[in-house]
PDB file of N, CA and C in Angstrom:
ATOM      1  N   MET E 260       0.814  -1.323   0.137  1.00 79.00           N
ATOM      2  CA  MET E 260       0.112   0.183  -0.063  1.00 79.00           C
ATOM      3  C   MET E 260       0.840   1.017  -0.097  1.00 79.00           C
ATOM      4  N   ARG E 261       0.621   1.915  -0.571  1.00 87.00           N
ATOM      5  CA  ARG E 261       1.155   3.570  -1.579  1.00 87.00           C
ATOM      6  C   ARG E 261       0.450   4.766  -0.196  1.00 87.00           C
ATOM      7  N   LEU E 262       1.485   4.882   0.656  1.00 87.00           N
ATOM      8  CA  LEU E 262       1.534   6.608   1.488  1.00 87.00           C
ATOM      9  C   LEU E 262       0.503   8.001   0.563  1.00 87.00           C
ATOM     10  N   THR E 263      -0.666   8.177  -0.003  1.00 90.00           N
ATOM     11  CA  THR E 263      -1.059   9.743  -1.244  1.00 90.00           C
ATOM     12  C   THR E 263       0.077  10.663  -0.271  1.00 90.00           C
ATOM     13  N   ARG E 264       0.912  11.481  -1.031  1.00 90.00           N
ATOM     14  CA  ARG E 264       0.980  12.327  -0.264  1.00 90.00           C
ATOM     15  C   ARG E 264       0.631  14.086  -0.470  1.00 90.00           C
ATOM     16  N   ILE E 265       0.926  14.687   0.688  1.00 91.00           N
ATOM     17  CA  ILE E 265      -0.055  15.894  -0.299  1.00 91.00           C
ATOM     18  C   ILE E 265       1.357  16.648  -0.466  1.00 91.00           C
ATOM     19  N   PRO E 266       0.207  17.990  -0.959  1.00 93.00           N
ATOM     20  CA  PRO E 266       1.413  19.053  -1.456  1.00 93.00           C
ATOM     21  C   PRO E 266       1.974  19.638  -1.061  1.00 93.00           C
ATOM     22  N   THR E 267       3.530  20.448  -1.324  1.00 93.00           N
ATOM     23  CA  THR E 267       4.076  20.422  -0.241  1.00 93.00           C
ATOM     24  C   THR E 267       3.811  22.551  -0.531  1.00 93.00           C
ATOM     25  N   ARG E 268       3.078  22.130  -0.979  1.00 93.00           N
ATOM     26  CA  ARG E 268       1.914  24.231  -1.219  1.00 93.00           C
ATOM     27  C   ARG E 268       1.863  24.000   0.418  1.00 93.00           C
ATOM     28  N   TYR E 269       1.141  22.868   1.253  1.00 92.00           N
ATOM     29  CA  TYR E 269       0.119  23.026   2.361  1.00 92.00           C
ATOM     30  C   TYR E 269       1.358  23.076   3.376  1.00 92.00           C
ATOM     31  N   SER E 270       2.412  22.435   3.509  1.00 91.00           N
ATOM     32  CA  SER E 270       3.611  22.295   4.338  1.00 91.00           C
ATOM     33  C   SER E 270       3.405  23.366   5.332  1.00 91.00           C
ATOM     34  N   GLY E 271       3.630  24.323   4.276  1.00 87.00           N
ATOM     35  CA  GLY E 271       2.858  26.140   5.858  1.00 87.00           C
ATOM     36  C   GLY E 271       1.678  25.382   6.704  1.00 87.00           C
ATOM     37  N   ILE E 272       1.021  25.225   6.447  1.00 91.00           N
ATOM     38  CA  ILE E 272      -0.416  24.185   7.194  1.00 91.00           C
ATOM     39  C   ILE E 272       0.129  23.353   7.986  1.00 91.00           C
ATOM     40  N   LEU E 273       0.904  21.978   7.310  1.00 93.00           N
ATOM     41  CA  LEU E 273       1.024  21.123   7.902  1.00 93.00           C
ATOM     42  C   LEU E 273       1.979  21.428   9.200  1.00 93.00           C
ATOM     43  N   MET E 274       2.864  21.657   8.789  1.00 90.00           N
ATOM     44  CA  MET E 274       3.827  21.332   9.566  1.00 90.00           C
ATOM     45  C   MET E 274       3.574  22.015  11.422  1.00 90.00           C
ATOM     46  N   PRO E 275       3.061  23.456  11.513  1.00 91.00           N
ATOM     47  CA  PRO E 275       1.924  23.766  13.177  1.00 91.00           C
ATOM     48  C   PRO E 275       0.935  23.082  13.112  1.00 91.00           C
ATOM     49  N   PHE E 276       0.388  22.267  12.095  1.00 93.00           N
ATOM     50  CA  PHE E 276      -0.228  21.669  12.407  1.00 93.00           C
ATOM     51  C   PHE E 276      -0.227  19.436  13.270  1.00 93.00           C
ATOM     52  N   ILE E 277       0.884  19.465  13.034  1.00 94.00           N
ATOM     53  CA  ILE E 277       1.406  18.282  13.133  1.00 94.00           C
ATOM     54  C   ILE E 277       1.895  18.495  14.638  1.00 94.00           C
ATOM     55  N   LEU E 278       3.146  19.707  14.497  1.00 92.00           N
ATOM     56  CA  LEU E 278       3.969  20.462  16.021  1.00 92.00           C
ATOM     57  C   LEU E 278       2.143  21.164  17.357  1.00 92.00           C
ATOM     58  N   SER E 279       1.674  20.900  16.931  1.00 94.00           N
ATOM     59  CA  SER E 279       0.381  21.292  17.510  1.00 94.00           C
ATOM     60  C   SER E 279      -0.499  19.943  18.511  1.00 94.00           C
ATOM     61  N   ILE E 280      -0.897  19.707  17.610  1.00 95.00           N
ATOM     62  CA  ILE E 280      -0.707  18.057  17.371  1.00 95.00           C
ATOM     63  C   ILE E 280       0.391  17.497  18.913  1.00 95.00           C
ATOM     64  N   ILE E 281       1.429  17.430  18.192  1.00 96.00           N
ATOM     65  CA  ILE E 281       2.672  16.622  19.275  1.00 96.00           C
ATOM     66  C   ILE E 281       2.298  17.631  21.258  1.00 96.00           C
ATOM     67  N   MET E 282       3.333  18.365  20.644  1.00 95.00           N
ATOM     68  CA  MET E 282       3.587  19.732  21.782  1.00 95.00           C
ATOM     69  C   MET E 282       1.600  19.517  23.003  1.00 95.00           C
ATOM     70  N   THR E 283       0.946  20.069  21.983  1.00 96.00           N
ATOM     71  CA  THR E 283      -0.229  20.083  23.163  1.00 96.00           C
ATOM     72  C   THR E 283      -0.738  18.444  23.930  1.00 96.00           C
ATOM     73  N   MET E 284      -0.065  17.924  23.001  1.00 96.00           N
ATOM     74  CA  MET E 284      -0.459  15.959  23.628  1.00 96.00           C
ATOM     75  C   MET E 284       0.111  15.808  25.094  1.00 96.00           C
ATOM     76  N   VAL E 285       1.379  16.725  24.744  1.00 96.00           N
ATOM     77  CA  VAL E 285       2.446  17.141  25.238  1.00 96.00           C
ATOM     78  C   VAL E 285       2.370  17.148  26.809  1.00 96.00           C
ATOM     79  N   VAL E 286       2.354  18.268  26.926  1.00 96.00           N
ATOM     80  CA  VAL E 286       2.038  19.021  28.253  1.00 96.00           C
ATOM     81  C   VAL E 286       0.527  18.989  28.671  1.00 96.00           C
ATOM     82  N   SER E 287      -0.164  18.788  27.968  1.00 96.00           N
ATOM     83  CA  SER E 287      -1.891  18.636  28.273  1.00 96.00           C
ATOM     84  C   SER E 287      -1.614  17.315  29.723  1.00 96.00           C
ATOM     85  N   ALA E 288      -0.403  16.402  28.698  1.00 96.00           N
ATOM     86  CA  ALA E 288      -0.781  15.071  29.942  1.00 96.00           C
ATOM     87  C   ALA E 288       0.624  15.105  30.991  1.00 96.00           C
ATOM     88  N   VAL E 289       2.015  15.915  30.852  1.00 96.00           N
ATOM     89  CA  VAL E 289       2.306  16.545  31.818  1.00 96.00           C
ATOM     90  C   VAL E 289       1.920  17.236  32.918  1.00 96.00           C
ATOM     91  N   ALA E 290       0.676  18.201  32.739  1.00 95.00           N
ATOM     92  CA  ALA E 290      -0.516  19.318  33.399  1.00 95.00           C
ATOM     93  C   ALA E 290      -0.903  17.982  33.942  1.00 95.00           C
ATOM     94  N   THR E 291      -1.661  17.328  33.734  1.00 95.00           N
ATOM     95  CA  THR E 291      -3.192  16.362  34.003  1.00 95.00           C
ATOM     96  C   THR E 291      -2.535  16.055  34.585  1.00 95.00           C
ATOM     97  N   VAL E 292      -1.419  15.168  35.289  1.00 96.00           N
ATOM     98  CA  VAL E 292      -0.638  13.788  35.484  1.00 96.00           C
ATOM     99  C   VAL E 292      -0.122  14.817  37.170  1.00 96.00           C
ATOM    100  N   LYS E 293       0.810  15.435  36.350  1.00 95.00           N
ATOM    101  CA  LYS E 293       0.826  16.289  37.721  1.00 95.00           C
ATOM    102  C   LYS E 293      -0.679  17.580  38.734  1.00 95.00           C
ATOM    103  N   ASN E 294      -1.035  17.308  38.346  1.00 93.00           N
ATOM    104  CA  ASN E 294      -2.439  18.067  38.681  1.00 93.00           C
ATOM    105  C   ASN E 294      -3.284  16.856  39.634  1.00 93.00           C
ATOM    106  N   LEU E 295      -3.507  15.792  39.032  1.00 92.00           N
ATOM    107  CA  LEU E 295      -4.088  14.754  38.939  1.00 92.00           C
ATOM    108  C   LEU E 295      -3.506  12.990  38.991  1.00 92.00           C
ATOM    109  N   GLY E 296      -2.491  13.090  39.095  1.00 92.00           N
ATOM    110  CA  GLY E 296      -1.855  11.645  38.619  1.00 92.00           C
ATOM    111  C   GLY E 296      -2.157  10.735  38.000  1.00 92.00           C
ATOM    112  N   PHE E 297      -1.724   9.757  37.752  1.00 91.00           N
ATOM    113  CA  PHE E 297      -2.254   8.688  37.106  1.00 91.00           C
ATOM    114  C   PHE E 297      -2.212   7.967  37.067  1.00 91.00           C
ATOM    115  N   GLY E 298      -3.140   8.283  37.381  1.00 93.00           N
ATOM    116  CA  GLY E 298      -4.498   6.629  37.691  1.00 93.00           C
ATOM    117  C   GLY E 298      -5.470   5.852  36.459  1.00 93.00           C
ATOM    118  N   PRO E 299      -6.774   5.432  36.508  1.00 93.00           N
ATOM    119  CA  PRO E 299      -7.071   4.977  36.008  1.00 93.00           C
ATOM    120  C   PRO E 299      -7.642   5.784  35.645  1.00 93.00           C
ATOM    121  N   ASP E 300      -8.804   7.041  35.458  1.00 95.00           N
ATOM    122  CA  ASP E 300      -9.699   8.299  34.868  1.00 95.00           C
ATOM    123  C   ASP E 300      -7.923   9.212  34.368  1.00 95.00           C
ATOM    124  N   PHE E 301      -7.274   8.790  33.775  1.00 95.00           N
ATOM    125  CA  PHE E 301      -5.815   9.690  33.131  1.00 95.00           C
ATOM    126  C   PHE E 301      -6.287  10.239  32.055  1.00 95.00           C
ATOM    127  N   VAL E 302      -6.380   9.069  31.009  1.00 95.00           N
ATOM    128  CA  VAL E 302      -7.219   9.411  29.604  1.00 95.00           C
ATOM    129  C   VAL E 302      -8.837  10.685  29.869  1.00 95.00           C
ATOM    130  N   ASP E 303      -9.557  10.314  30.691  1.00 96.00           N
ATOM    131  CA  ASP E 303     -11.128  10.275  30.033  1.00 96.00           C
ATOM    132  C   ASP E 303     -10.308  12.347  30.764  1.00 96.00           C
ATOM    133  N   ASN E 304      -9.618  12.452  32.034  1.00 95.00           N
ATOM    134  CA  ASN E 304      -9.491  13.823  31.867  1.00 95.00           C
ATOM    135  C   ASN E 304      -8.543  14.463  30.908  1.00 95.00           C
ATOM    136  N   TRP E 305      -7.282  13.511  30.710  1.00 95.00           N
ATOM    137  CA  TRP E 305      -6.691  14.131  30.004  1.00 95.00           C
ATOM    138  C   TRP E 305      -7.040  14.483  28.103  1.00 95.00           C
ATOM    139  N   LEU E 306      -7.777  13.845  27.516  1.00 96.00           N
ATOM    140  CA  LEU E 306      -8.308  13.574  26.723  1.00 96.00           C
ATOM    141  C   LEU E 306      -8.574  14.734  26.240  1.00 96.00           C
ATOM    142  N   PRO E 307     -10.274  15.409  27.159  1.00 95.00           N
ATOM    143  CA  PRO E 307     -10.734  16.903  26.979  1.00 95.00           C
ATOM    144  C   PRO E 307      -9.876  17.614  27.319  1.00 95.00           C
ATOM    145  N   ALA E 308      -9.133  18.439  27.783  1.00 94.00           N
ATOM    146  CA  ALA E 308      -7.930  19.072  28.142  1.00 94.00           C
ATOM    147  C   ALA E 308      -6.634  19.209  27.085  1.00 94.00           C
ATOM    148  N   TRP E 309      -6.078  17.871  26.681  1.00 96.00           N
ATOM    149  CA  TRP E 309      -5.798  17.873  25.319  1.00 96.00           C
ATOM    150  C   TRP E 309      -6.014  18.845  24.312  1.00 96.00           C
ATOM    151  N   ALA E 310      -7.580  18.328  23.889  1.00 96.00           N
ATOM    152  CA  ALA E 310      -8.411  18.949  22.976  1.00 96.00           C
ATOM    153  C   ALA E 310      -8.778  20.549  22.538  1.00 96.00           C
ATOM    154  N   MET E 311      -9.307  20.481  23.966  1.00 95.00           N
ATOM    155  CA  MET E 311      -8.767  22.398  24.576  1.00 95.00           C
ATOM    156  C   MET E 311      -7.709  22.827  24.539  1.00 95.00           C
ATOM    157  N   SER E 312      -6.769  22.713  24.800  1.00 95.00           N
ATOM    158  CA  SER E 312      -5.766  23.058  24.440  1.00 95.00           C
ATOM    159  C   SER E 312      -4.712  22.694  23.048  1.00 95.00           C
ATOM    160  N   TRP E 313      -5.442  21.774  21.914  1.00 96.00           N
ATOM    161  CA  TRP E 313      -5.076  22.240  20.885  1.00 96.00           C
ATOM    162  C   TRP E 313      -5.961  22.924  19.666  1.00 96.00           C
ATOM    163  N   VAL E 314      -6.893  23.777  20.641  1.00 96.00           N
ATOM    164  CA  VAL E 314      -7.753  24.470  19.566  1.00 96.00           C
ATOM    165  C   VAL E 314      -6.987  25.691  19.408  1.00 96.00           C
ATOM    166  N   ILE E 315      -6.301  26.236  21.051  1.00 96.00           N
ATOM    167  CA  ILE E 315      -6.143  27.010  21.490  1.00 96.00           C
ATOM    168  C   ILE E 315      -4.475  27.312  20.326  1.00 96.00           C
ATOM    169  N   ALA E 316      -4.087  26.415  20.260  1.00 95.00           N
ATOM    170  CA  ALA E 316      -3.001  25.935  20.459  1.00 95.00           C
ATOM    171  C   ALA E 316      -2.442  26.457  18.556  1.00 95.00           C
ATOM    172  N   PHE E 317      -3.564  25.501  17.983  1.00 95.00           N
ATOM    173  CA  PHE E 317      -3.321  25.352  16.233  1.00 95.00           C
ATOM    174  C   PHE E 317      -3.419  27.001  15.496  1.00 95.00           C
ATOM    175  N   PRO E 318      -3.842  27.254  15.844  1.00 95.00           N
ATOM    176  CA  PRO E 318      -4.108  29.083  15.724  1.00 95.00           C
ATOM    177  C   PRO E 318      -3.518  29.562  15.993  1.00 95.00           C
ATOM    178  N   THR E 319      -3.179  29.920  17.184  1.00 94.00           N
ATOM    179  CA  THR E 319      -2.265  30.360  17.686  1.00 94.00           C
ATOM    180  C   THR E 319      -0.884  30.036  16.856  1.00 94.00           C
ATOM    181  N   LEU E 320      -0.240  28.711  16.284  1.00 93.00           N
ATOM    182  CA  LEU E 320       1.317  28.970  15.643  1.00 93.00           C
ATOM    183  C   LEU E 320       0.973  29.669  14.223  1.00 93.00           C
ATOM    184  N   LEU E 321       0.315  29.817  14.210  1.00 93.00           N
ATOM    185  CA  LEU E 321       0.265  29.821  12.524  1.00 93.00           C
ATOM    186  C   LEU E 321       0.083  31.481  12.758  1.00 93.00           C
ATOM    187  N   MET E 322      -0.599  31.596  13.760  1.00 94.00           N
ATOM    188  CA  MET E 322      -0.281  33.374  13.859  1.00 94.00           C
ATOM    189  C   MET E 322       1.139  33.898  14.454  1.00 94.00           C
ATOM    190  N   ALA E 323       1.284  32.899  15.125  1.00 94.00           N
ATOM    191  CA  ALA E 323       3.372  33.064  16.075  1.00 94.00           C
ATOM    192  C   ALA E 323       4.359  32.313  15.250  1.00 94.00           C
ATOM    193  N   LEU E 324       3.913  31.792  13.897  1.00 92.00           N
ATOM    194  CA  LEU E 324       4.919  31.219  12.869  1.00 92.00           C
ATOM    195  C   LEU E 324       5.713  32.326  11.928  1.00 92.00           C
ATOM    196  N   PRO E 325       4.852  33.495  11.313  1.00 92.00           N
ATOM    197  CA  PRO E 325       5.569  34.653  10.534  1.00 92.00           C
ATOM    198  C   PRO E 325       6.781  35.189  11.555  1.00 92.00           C
ATOM    199  N   ILE E 326       5.879  35.437  12.767  1.00 95.00           N
ATOM    200  CA  ILE E 326       6.547  36.157  13.387  1.00 95.00           C
ATOM    201  C   ILE E 326       8.550  36.181  14.194  1.00 95.00           C
ATOM    202  N   THR E 327       7.816  34.484  14.181  1.00 94.00           N
ATOM    203  CA  THR E 327       8.765  33.887  15.202  1.00 94.00           C
ATOM    204  C   THR E 327      10.018  33.706  14.543  1.00 94.00           C
ATOM    205  N   ARG E 328       9.795  32.976  12.639  1.00 91.00           N
ATOM    206  CA  ARG E 328      10.705  33.573  11.309  1.00 91.00           C
ATOM    207  C   ARG E 328      11.469  34.676  11.338  1.00 91.00           C
ATOM    208  N   ARG E 329      10.686  35.442  11.406  1.00 94.00           N
ATOM    209  CA  ARG E 329      11.489  37.279  11.659  1.00 94.00           C
ATOM    210  C   ARG E 329      12.052  37.157  12.398  1.00 94.00           C
ATOM    211  N   LEU E 330      12.111  37.335  13.868  1.00 95.00           N
ATOM    212  CA  LEU E 330      12.552  36.940  14.788  1.00 95.00           C
ATOM    213  C   LEU E 330      13.913  35.806  14.063  1.00 95.00           C
ATOM    214  N   VAL E 331      14.025  34.652  14.310  1.00 94.00           N
ATOM    215  CA  VAL E 331      15.085  33.913  14.321  1.00 94.00           C
ATOM    216  C   VAL E 331      16.814  34.571  12.928  1.00 94.00           C
ATOM    217  N   ARG E 332      15.718  34.748  11.977  1.00 93.00           N
ATOM    218  CA  ARG E 332      16.324  35.485  10.627  1.00 93.00           C
ATOM    219  C   ARG E 332      16.650  37.255  11.174  1.00 93.00           C
ATOM    220  N   MET E 333      16.718  37.380  12.337  1.00 94.00           N
ATOM    221  CA  MET E 333      17.206  39.107  12.782  1.00 94.00           C
ATOM    222  C   MET E 333      18.406  38.376  13.463  1.00 94.00           C
ATOM    223  N   LEU E 334      18.261  37.072  14.174  1.00 96.00           N
ATOM    224  CA  LEU E 334      18.707  37.195  15.487  1.00 96.00           C
ATOM    225  C   LEU E 334      19.959  36.616  15.363  1.00 96.00           C
ATOM    226  N   VAL E 335      19.811  35.823  13.968  1.00 95.00           N
ATOM    227  CA  VAL E 335      21.170  34.537  13.102  1.00 95.00           C
ATOM    228  C   VAL E 335      21.612  35.037  12.410  1.00 95.00           C
ATOM    229  N   GLN E 336      23.340  34.568  12.082  1.00 91.00           N
ATOM    230  CA  GLN E 336      23.944  35.205  11.867  1.00 91.00           C
ATOM    231  C   GLN E 336      23.241  34.658  10.041  1.00 91.00           C
ATOM    232  N   PRO E 337      23.780  35.459   8.522  1.00 84.00           N
ATOM    233  CA  PRO E 337      23.418  35.138   7.711  1.00 84.00           C
ATOM    234  C   PRO E 337      24.326  33.958   6.919  1.00 84.00           C
ATOM    235  N   VAL E 338      24.663  33.362   6.336  1.00 81.00           N
ATOM    236  CA  VAL E 338      25.326  32.352   6.564  1.00 81.00           C
ATOM    237  C   VAL E 338      26.258  32.953   4.887  1.00 81.00           C
TER     238      VAL E 338
END
């Protein structure tokens, strides 16, 4: 089975999409464990926290990415 690949023109959306999923999963899992512990109801508590944080994180990444790229260009010496 061959994976159908997404056209390159969507990489500007796909990268923050995947990054926001991974980062919010990790951060919300850490916060859930810290606040409630790792018990049998972990997933029931973590999934809604993750979903809410992702809904905020993805658009934030889309808006912050151009600013971040500009700041990095200002701070990094060109080759």
